[in-house]
Amino acid sequence: EWFLRICGDESNDVNDVRIRRLLDMLDYRAENNLRKMDTGSSAKRLFHNNDADNVAITASAEMTGEYQLLLQIALAYGTYGTKYYRDPDVEAKLLYGVKWLNEHYYGDKQTYGKGADGWHLMTGFNWWDWYIGVPQSLYDILIVLDHFGLLTDAMVDKYLAPVKYVIDDPDG
């Protein structure tokens, strides 16, 4: 099962020095990303350091980066032995984050020909981000959330619709 490959399970030996180092690294990354996460109504991006950084994403690599930051939180949430393991506040932020990113950057309204925010209009468009970069992180985020029963089939279908779109119509 893929979840076990990315998060392990409750048999993680949290007293093993090497494993403790990895768990501490997950905690550190998640803590930093949670601090940068913007759940306010005026957010133009999900993660930023300050108000000056709260600008809309114009390059697809930035979009991939947003998903990678959310994935780091998801890994800490799903990994036994971290301080964020199954934390209800982190769970709520993960669900918010995946929904927000779907609504603003990698979702139905961004597919070609469906609105002013079409993904072909990004000034820094790179096919790799749409076909590989975001899907890699998105799959792992969804696997963690689904492992704990936090997603419905409809949610999974909605969040994976852009992946299906680019696979079914690779030329956009």
Coordinates of N, CA and C in Angstrom, one line a residue:
E1 N 0.8 -1.2 0.0 CA 0.0 0.0 0.0 C 0.9 1.2 0.0
W2 N 0.5 2.2 -0.9 CA 1.4 3.4 -1.0 C 1.5 4.2 0.3
F3 N 0.4 4.3 1.0 CA 0.4 5.0 2.3 C 1.5 4.5 3.2
L4 N 1.7 3.3 3.3 CA 2.8 2.7 4.1 C 4.2 3.1 3.6
R5 N 4.3 3.3 2.3 CA 5.6 3.7 1.8 C 5.9 5.2 2.1
I6 N 4.9 6.0 2.2 CA 5.2 7.4 2.4 C 5.1 7.8 3.9
C7 N 4.3 7.1 4.7 CA 4.1 7.5 6.1 C 4.4 6.4 7.1
G8 N 4.5 5.2 6.7 CA 4.8 4.1 7.6 C 3.5 3.8 8.4
D9 N 3.6 3.3 9.6 CA 2.5 3.0 10.5 C 2.9 3.1 11.9
E10 N 2.1 2.6 12.8 CA 2.3 2.8 14.2 C 3.5 1.9 14.7
S11 N 4.0 1.1 13.8 CA 5.2 0.4 14.2 C 6.5 1.1 14.0
N12 N 6.4 2.4 13.5 CA 7.6 3.3 13.4 C 8.3 3.3 14.8
D13 N 9.5 3.0 14.8 CA 10.3 3.0 16.0 C 10.7 4.4 16.3
V14 N 9.9 5.2 17.1 CA 10.2 6.6 17.3 C 11.4 6.8 18.2
N15 N 11.9 5.7 18.8 CA 13.1 5.9 19.6 C 14.4 5.6 18.8
D16 N 14.3 5.1 17.6 CA 15.4 4.9 16.8 C 15.9 6.3 16.3
V17 N 17.2 6.6 16.5 CA 17.8 7.9 16.2 C 17.5 8.3 14.8
R18 N 17.7 7.4 13.8 CA 17.5 7.8 12.4 C 16.0 8.1 12.1
I19 N 15.1 7.3 12.7 CA 13.7 7.6 12.5 C 13.3 8.9 13.2
R20 N 13.8 9.1 14.4 CA 13.5 10.3 15.1 C 13.9 11.6 14.4
R21 N 15.1 11.5 13.7 CA 15.6 12.6 12.9 C 14.6 12.9 11.7
L22 N 14.1 11.8 11.1 CA 13.1 12.0 10.0 C 11.8 12.6 10.5
L23 N 11.4 12.1 11.7 CA 10.2 12.7 12.3 C 10.3 14.1 12.6
D24 N 11.5 14.5 13.2 CA 11.7 15.9 13.6 C 11.8 16.7 12.3
M25 N 12.3 16.2 11.2 CA 12.4 17.0 9.9 C 10.9 17.2 9.4
L26 N 10.1 16.2 9.5 CA 8.7 16.3 9.1 C 8.0 17.4 10.0
D27 N 8.2 17.3 11.3 CA 7.6 18.3 12.2 C 8.1 19.8 11.8
Y28 N 9.4 19.9 11.6 CA 10.0 21.2 11.3 C 9.3 21.8 10.0
R29 N 9.3 21.0 9.0 CA 8.7 21.5 7.7 C 7.2 21.8 7.8
A30 N 6.5 20.9 8.5 CA 5.1 21.1 8.7 C 4.8 22.4 9.5
E31 N 5.6 22.6 10.5 CA 5.4 23.8 11.4 C 5.7 25.1 10.6
N32 N 6.7 25.1 9.8 CA 7.0 26.3 8.9 C 5.9 26.5 7.9
N33 N 5.4 25.4 7.3 CA 4.4 25.6 6.3 C 3.1 26.0 6.9
L34 N 2.7 25.5 8.1 CA 1.5 25.8 8.7 C 1.5 27.3 9.1
R35 N 2.7 27.8 9.5 CA 2.9 29.2 9.8 C 2.6 30.1 8.6
K36 N 3.0 29.6 7.4 CA 2.9 30.4 6.2 C 1.5 30.3 5.5
M37 N 0.7 29.3 6.0 CA -0.6 29.0 5.4 C -1.6 30.1 5.6
D38 N -2.2 30.6 4.6 CA -3.1 31.7 4.7 C -4.5 31.2 4.4
T39 N -5.4 31.2 5.4 CA -6.8 30.7 5.3 C -7.7 31.9 5.2
G40 N -7.2 33.0 5.0 CA -8.1 34.2 5.0 C -8.7 34.4 3.6
S41 N -9.8 35.2 3.6 CA -10.6 35.3 2.4 C -9.8 36.1 1.3
S42 N -8.8 36.9 1.7 CA -8.1 37.7 0.7 C -6.8 37.0 0.2
A43 N -6.7 35.7 0.5 CA -5.5 35.0 0.1 C -5.5 34.9 -1.4
K44 N -4.3 35.2 -2.0 CA -4.1 35.0 -3.5 C -3.3 33.8 -3.7
R45 N -2.6 33.3 -2.7 CA -1.9 32.0 -2.7 C -2.0 31.4 -1.4
L46 N -1.8 30.1 -1.3 CA -2.1 29.4 0.0 C -1.0 29.6 1.0
F47 N 0.3 29.7 0.5 CA 1.4 29.9 1.4 C 2.2 31.2 1.0
H48 N 2.5 32.0 2.0 CA 3.3 33.1 1.8 C 3.9 33.6 3.2
N49 N 5.0 34.3 3.1 CA 5.6 34.8 4.3 C 5.0 36.0 4.9
N50 N 4.5 36.9 4.1 CA 4.0 38.2 4.6 C 3.0 38.8 3.5
D51 N 2.4 39.9 3.8 CA 1.4 40.4 2.9 C 2.0 40.8 1.6
A52 N 3.3 41.2 1.5 CA 3.9 41.5 0.2 C 4.1 40.3 -0.6
D53 N 4.1 39.1 0.0 CA 4.3 37.8 -0.8 C 2.9 37.3 -1.2
N54 N 1.8 37.9 -0.8 CA 0.5 37.4 -1.1 C 0.0 37.9 -2.4
V55 N 0.7 37.4 -3.5 CA 0.4 37.8 -4.8 C 0.0 36.5 -5.6
A56 N -0.8 36.7 -6.6 CA -1.3 35.5 -7.4 C -0.1 34.8 -8.1
I57 N -0.3 33.5 -8.2 CA 0.7 32.7 -8.9 C 0.7 33.0 -10.4
T58 N 1.8 33.2 -11.0 CA 1.8 33.4 -12.4 C 2.7 32.4 -13.1
A59 N 3.4 31.6 -12.4 CA 4.2 30.5 -13.0 C 3.8 29.2 -12.5
S60 N 3.7 28.2 -13.4 CA 3.2 26.9 -13.0 C 4.1 26.2 -11.9
A61 N 5.4 26.6 -11.9 CA 6.3 26.0 -10.9 C 5.9 26.5 -9.5
E62 N 5.4 27.7 -9.4 CA 4.9 28.2 -8.1 C 3.7 27.3 -7.6
M63 N 2.9 27.0 -8.6 CA 1.7 26.1 -8.3 C 2.2 24.8 -7.7
T64 N 3.2 24.2 -8.4 CA 3.7 22.9 -8.0 C 4.3 23.1 -6.6
G65 N 5.0 24.2 -6.3 CA 5.5 24.5 -5.0 C 4.5 24.5 -3.9
E66 N 3.3 25.1 -4.2 CA 2.2 25.2 -3.2 C 1.8 23.8 -2.8
Y67 N 1.6 22.9 -3.8 CA 1.2 21.5 -3.5 C 2.3 20.8 -2.8
Q68 N 3.6 21.1 -3.0 CA 4.7 20.4 -2.3 C 4.7 20.8 -0.8
L69 N 4.4 22.1 -0.6 CA 4.3 22.6 0.8 C 3.1 21.9 1.5
L70 N 2.0 21.8 0.9 CA 0.8 21.1 1.5 C 1.1 19.6 1.7
L71 N 1.9 19.0 0.8 CA 2.3 17.6 1.0 C 3.1 17.4 2.2
Q72 N 4.0 18.3 2.5 CA 4.9 18.2 3.7 C 4.0 18.2 4.9
I73 N 3.0 19.0 4.9 CA 2.0 19.0 6.1 C 1.3 17.7 6.2
A74 N 0.9 17.2 5.0 CA 0.1 15.9 5.0 C 1.0 14.8 5.5
L75 N 2.3 14.8 5.1 CA 3.2 13.7 5.6 C 3.3 13.7 7.1
A76 N 3.4 14.9 7.6 CA 3.5 15.0 9.1 C 2.2 14.6 9.8
Y77 N 1.1 14.9 9.2 CA -0.2 14.6 9.7 C -0.4 13.0 9.7
G78 N 0.1 12.4 8.6 CA -0.1 11.0 8.5 C 0.9 10.1 9.1
T79 N 2.0 10.6 9.6 CA 3.2 9.8 10.0 C 3.1 9.7 11.6
Y80 N 3.0 8.5 12.0 CA 3.0 8.2 13.5 C 4.3 8.6 14.1
G81 N 4.3 9.4 15.2 CA 5.5 9.8 15.9 C 5.8 11.3 15.7
T82 N 5.1 11.9 14.7 CA 5.3 13.4 14.6 C 4.3 14.1 15.6
K83 N 4.6 15.3 15.9 CA 3.7 16.0 16.8 C 2.4 16.4 16.1
Y84 N 2.3 16.3 14.8 CA 1.1 16.6 14.0 C 0.3 15.4 13.6
Y85 N 0.7 14.2 14.1 CA 0.0 13.0 13.7 C -1.5 13.0 14.1
R86 N -2.3 13.0 13.1 CA -3.8 13.0 13.2 C -4.3 14.2 14.0
D87 N -3.6 15.3 14.0 CA -4.0 16.5 14.7 C -5.3 17.0 14.0
P88 N -6.4 17.3 14.8 CA -7.6 17.7 14.1 C -7.5 19.1 13.5
D89 N -6.7 20.0 14.1 CA -6.5 21.3 13.5 C -5.7 21.2 12.1
V90 N -4.7 20.4 12.1 CA -4.0 20.1 10.9 C -4.8 19.5 9.8
E91 N -5.6 18.5 10.3 CA -6.6 17.9 9.4 C -7.5 18.9 8.7
A92 N -8.0 19.8 9.4 CA -8.9 20.8 8.9 C -8.2 21.7 7.9
K93 N -6.9 22.0 8.2 CA -6.1 22.9 7.3 C -5.8 22.1 6.0
L94 N -5.5 20.8 6.1 CA -5.2 20.0 4.9 C -6.5 20.0 4.0
L95 N -7.6 19.7 4.6 CA -8.8 19.7 3.8 C -9.1 21.0 3.2
Y96 N -8.9 22.1 3.9 CA -9.1 23.4 3.4 C -8.1 23.7 2.2
G97 N -6.8 23.3 2.5 CA -5.8 23.6 1.5 C -6.0 22.9 0.2
V98 N -6.3 21.6 0.2 CA -6.5 20.9 -1.0 C -7.7 21.4 -1.8
K99 N -8.8 21.8 -1.1 CA -9.9 22.4 -1.7 C -9.6 23.8 -2.3
W100 N -8.9 24.6 -1.5 CA -8.5 25.9 -2.0 C -7.6 25.9 -3.2
L101 N -6.6 25.0 -3.2 CA -5.8 24.9 -4.4 C -6.6 24.4 -5.6
N102 N -7.5 23.5 -5.4 CA -8.3 23.0 -6.5 C -9.2 24.2 -7.1
E103 N -9.7 25.0 -6.2 CA -10.6 26.1 -6.6 C -9.8 27.2 -7.3
H104 N -8.6 27.4 -6.9 CA -7.8 28.6 -7.4 C -6.8 28.3 -8.5
Y105 N -6.2 27.1 -8.4 CA -5.1 26.8 -9.3 C -5.1 25.5 -10.1
Y106 N -5.6 24.5 -9.6 CA -5.6 23.2 -10.3 C -6.9 22.5 -10.1
G107 N -7.9 23.1 -10.8 CA -9.3 22.6 -10.8 C -10.0 22.8 -12.0
D108 N -11.3 22.6 -12.0 CA -12.2 22.7 -13.1 C -12.1 24.0 -13.9
K109 N -12.1 25.1 -13.1 CA -12.1 26.4 -13.8 C -10.8 26.7 -14.5
Q110 N -9.7 26.0 -14.2 CA -8.4 26.2 -14.8 C -8.2 25.4 -16.1
T111 N -9.1 24.5 -16.4 CA -8.9 23.7 -17.6 C -9.1 24.6 -18.8
Y112 N -8.5 24.3 -19.8 CA -8.5 25.1 -21.0 C -9.9 25.4 -21.5
G113 N -10.2 26.7 -21.8 CA -11.4 27.1 -22.3 C -12.5 27.2 -21.3
K114 N -12.2 27.2 -20.0 CA -13.3 27.2 -18.9 C -13.0 28.4 -18.0
G115 N -13.0 29.6 -18.5 CA -12.9 30.8 -17.7 C -11.6 31.6 -17.9
A116 N -11.6 32.7 -17.3 CA -10.5 33.7 -17.5 C -9.2 33.2 -16.9
D117 N -9.3 32.3 -15.9 CA -8.1 31.9 -15.2 C -7.5 30.6 -15.9
G118 N -7.8 30.4 -17.1 CA -7.3 29.1 -17.8 C -5.8 29.0 -17.6
W119 N -5.4 27.7 -17.4 CA -4.0 27.4 -17.1 C -3.1 27.7 -18.3
H120 N -3.6 27.8 -19.5 CA -2.7 28.2 -20.6 C -2.4 29.7 -20.5
L121 N -3.1 30.4 -19.7 CA -2.8 31.9 -19.6 C -1.7 32.2 -18.6
M122 N -1.2 31.3 -17.8 CA -0.1 31.5 -16.9 C 1.1 32.0 -17.7
T123 N 1.7 33.0 -17.3 CA 2.9 33.5 -18.0 C 4.1 32.6 -17.9
G124 N 4.2 31.9 -16.9 CA 5.3 30.9 -16.7 C 4.8 29.5 -16.8
F125 N 4.1 29.2 -17.9 CA 3.6 27.8 -18.1 C 4.6 26.8 -18.4
N126 N 4.6 25.7 -17.7 CA 5.5 24.6 -18.0 C 4.7 23.3 -17.9
W127 N 4.6 22.5 -19.0 CA 3.8 21.3 -19.1 C 4.1 20.4 -17.9
W128 N 5.4 20.3 -17.5 CA 5.8 19.3 -16.5 C 5.0 19.5 -15.2
D129 N 4.7 20.8 -14.8 CA 4.0 21.1 -13.6 C 2.6 20.6 -13.7
W130 N 1.9 20.7 -14.8 CA 0.5 20.3 -15.0 C 0.4 18.8 -15.1
Y131 N 1.3 18.1 -15.7 CA 1.2 16.7 -16.0 C 1.9 15.8 -15.0
I132 N 3.0 16.4 -14.3 CA 3.8 15.5 -13.4 C 3.9 16.2 -12.0
G133 N 4.4 17.4 -12.0 CA 4.7 18.1 -10.7 C 3.5 18.1 -9.7
V134 N 2.4 18.7 -10.1 CA 1.3 18.8 -9.2 C 0.7 17.4 -9.0
P135 N 0.4 16.6 -10.0 CA -0.1 15.3 -9.7 C 0.7 14.5 -8.7
Q136 N 2.0 14.5 -8.8 CA 2.8 13.7 -7.8 C 2.4 14.1 -6.4
S137 N 2.4 15.4 -6.1 CA 2.1 15.8 -4.7 C 0.7 15.6 -4.4
L138 N -0.2 15.9 -5.4 CA -1.6 15.8 -5.1 C -2.0 14.3 -4.8
Y139 N -1.5 13.4 -5.6 CA -1.8 12.0 -5.3 C -1.4 11.6 -3.9
D140 N -0.2 12.0 -3.4 CA 0.2 11.6 -2.1 C -0.6 12.3 -1.0
I141 N -1.0 13.6 -1.2 CA -1.9 14.2 -0.3 C -3.2 13.5 -0.2
L142 N -3.8 13.1 -1.3 CA -5.1 12.4 -1.3 C -5.0 11.1 -0.7
I143 N -3.8 10.4 -0.9 CA -3.7 9.1 -0.3 C -3.6 9.2 1.2
V144 N -3.0 10.2 1.7 CA -2.9 10.4 3.2 C -4.4 10.7 3.7
L145 N -5.0 11.6 3.1 CA -6.4 12.0 3.5 C -7.3 10.8 3.4
D146 N -7.3 10.1 2.3 CA -8.2 9.0 2.1 C -7.9 7.8 3.1
H147 N -6.6 7.6 3.4 CA -6.3 6.6 4.4 C -7.0 6.7 5.7
F148 N -7.3 8.0 6.1 CA -8.0 8.2 7.3 C -9.5 8.5 7.1
G149 N -10.0 8.2 5.9 CA -11.4 8.3 5.7 C -11.9 9.7 5.6
L150 N -11.1 10.6 5.1 CA -11.4 12.0 5.1 C -12.0 12.5 3.8
L151 N -12.0 11.7 2.8 CA -12.4 12.1 1.5 C -13.6 11.2 1.0
T152 N -14.5 11.8 0.3 CA -15.6 11.1 -0.4 C -15.1 10.8 -1.8
D153 N -15.8 9.9 -2.5 CA -15.5 9.6 -3.9 C -15.6 10.8 -4.7
A154 N -16.7 11.6 -4.4 CA -16.9 12.8 -5.2 C -15.7 13.8 -5.0
M155 N -15.2 13.9 -3.8 CA -14.0 14.8 -3.6 C -12.8 14.3 -4.4
V156 N -12.5 13.0 -4.3 CA -11.4 12.5 -5.1 C -11.6 12.7 -6.6
D157 N -12.8 12.5 -7.1 CA -13.0 12.7 -8.5 C -12.8 14.2 -8.9
K158 N -13.3 15.1 -8.0 CA -13.1 16.5 -8.3 C -11.7 16.9 -8.3
Y159 N -10.9 16.5 -7.3 CA -9.5 16.9 -7.2 C -8.6 16.3 -8.3
L160 N -9.0 15.1 -8.8 CA -8.3 14.5 -9.8 C -8.7 14.8 -11.2
A161 N -9.8 15.6 -11.4 CA -10.4 15.9 -12.7 C -9.3 16.6 -13.6
P162 N -8.5 17.6 -13.0 CA -7.5 18.2 -13.9 C -6.5 17.2 -14.4
V163 N -6.1 16.2 -13.6 CA -5.2 15.2 -14.1 C -5.8 14.4 -15.2
K164 N -7.0 14.0 -15.1 CA -7.7 13.3 -16.1 C -7.8 14.2 -17.4
Y165 N -8.1 15.5 -17.2 CA -8.2 16.4 -18.3 C -6.9 16.4 -19.1
V166 N -5.8 16.6 -18.5 CA -4.5 16.7 -19.2 C -4.1 15.4 -19.8
I167 N -4.5 14.3 -19.2 CA -4.2 13.0 -19.8 C -5.1 12.7 -21.0
D168 N -6.3 13.0 -20.9 CA -7.3 12.8 -22.0 C -7.0 13.7 -23.2
D169 N -6.5 14.9 -22.9 CA -6.3 15.9 -23.9 C -5.0 16.6 -23.7
P170 N -3.9 15.9 -24.0 CA -2.5 16.4 -23.7 C -2.2 17.7 -24.4
D171 N -2.8 18.0 -25.4 CA -2.5 19.3 -26.1 C -3.3 20.5 -25.6
G172 N -4.2 20.2 -24.7 CA -5.1 21.3 -24.1 C -5.9 21.8 -25.2

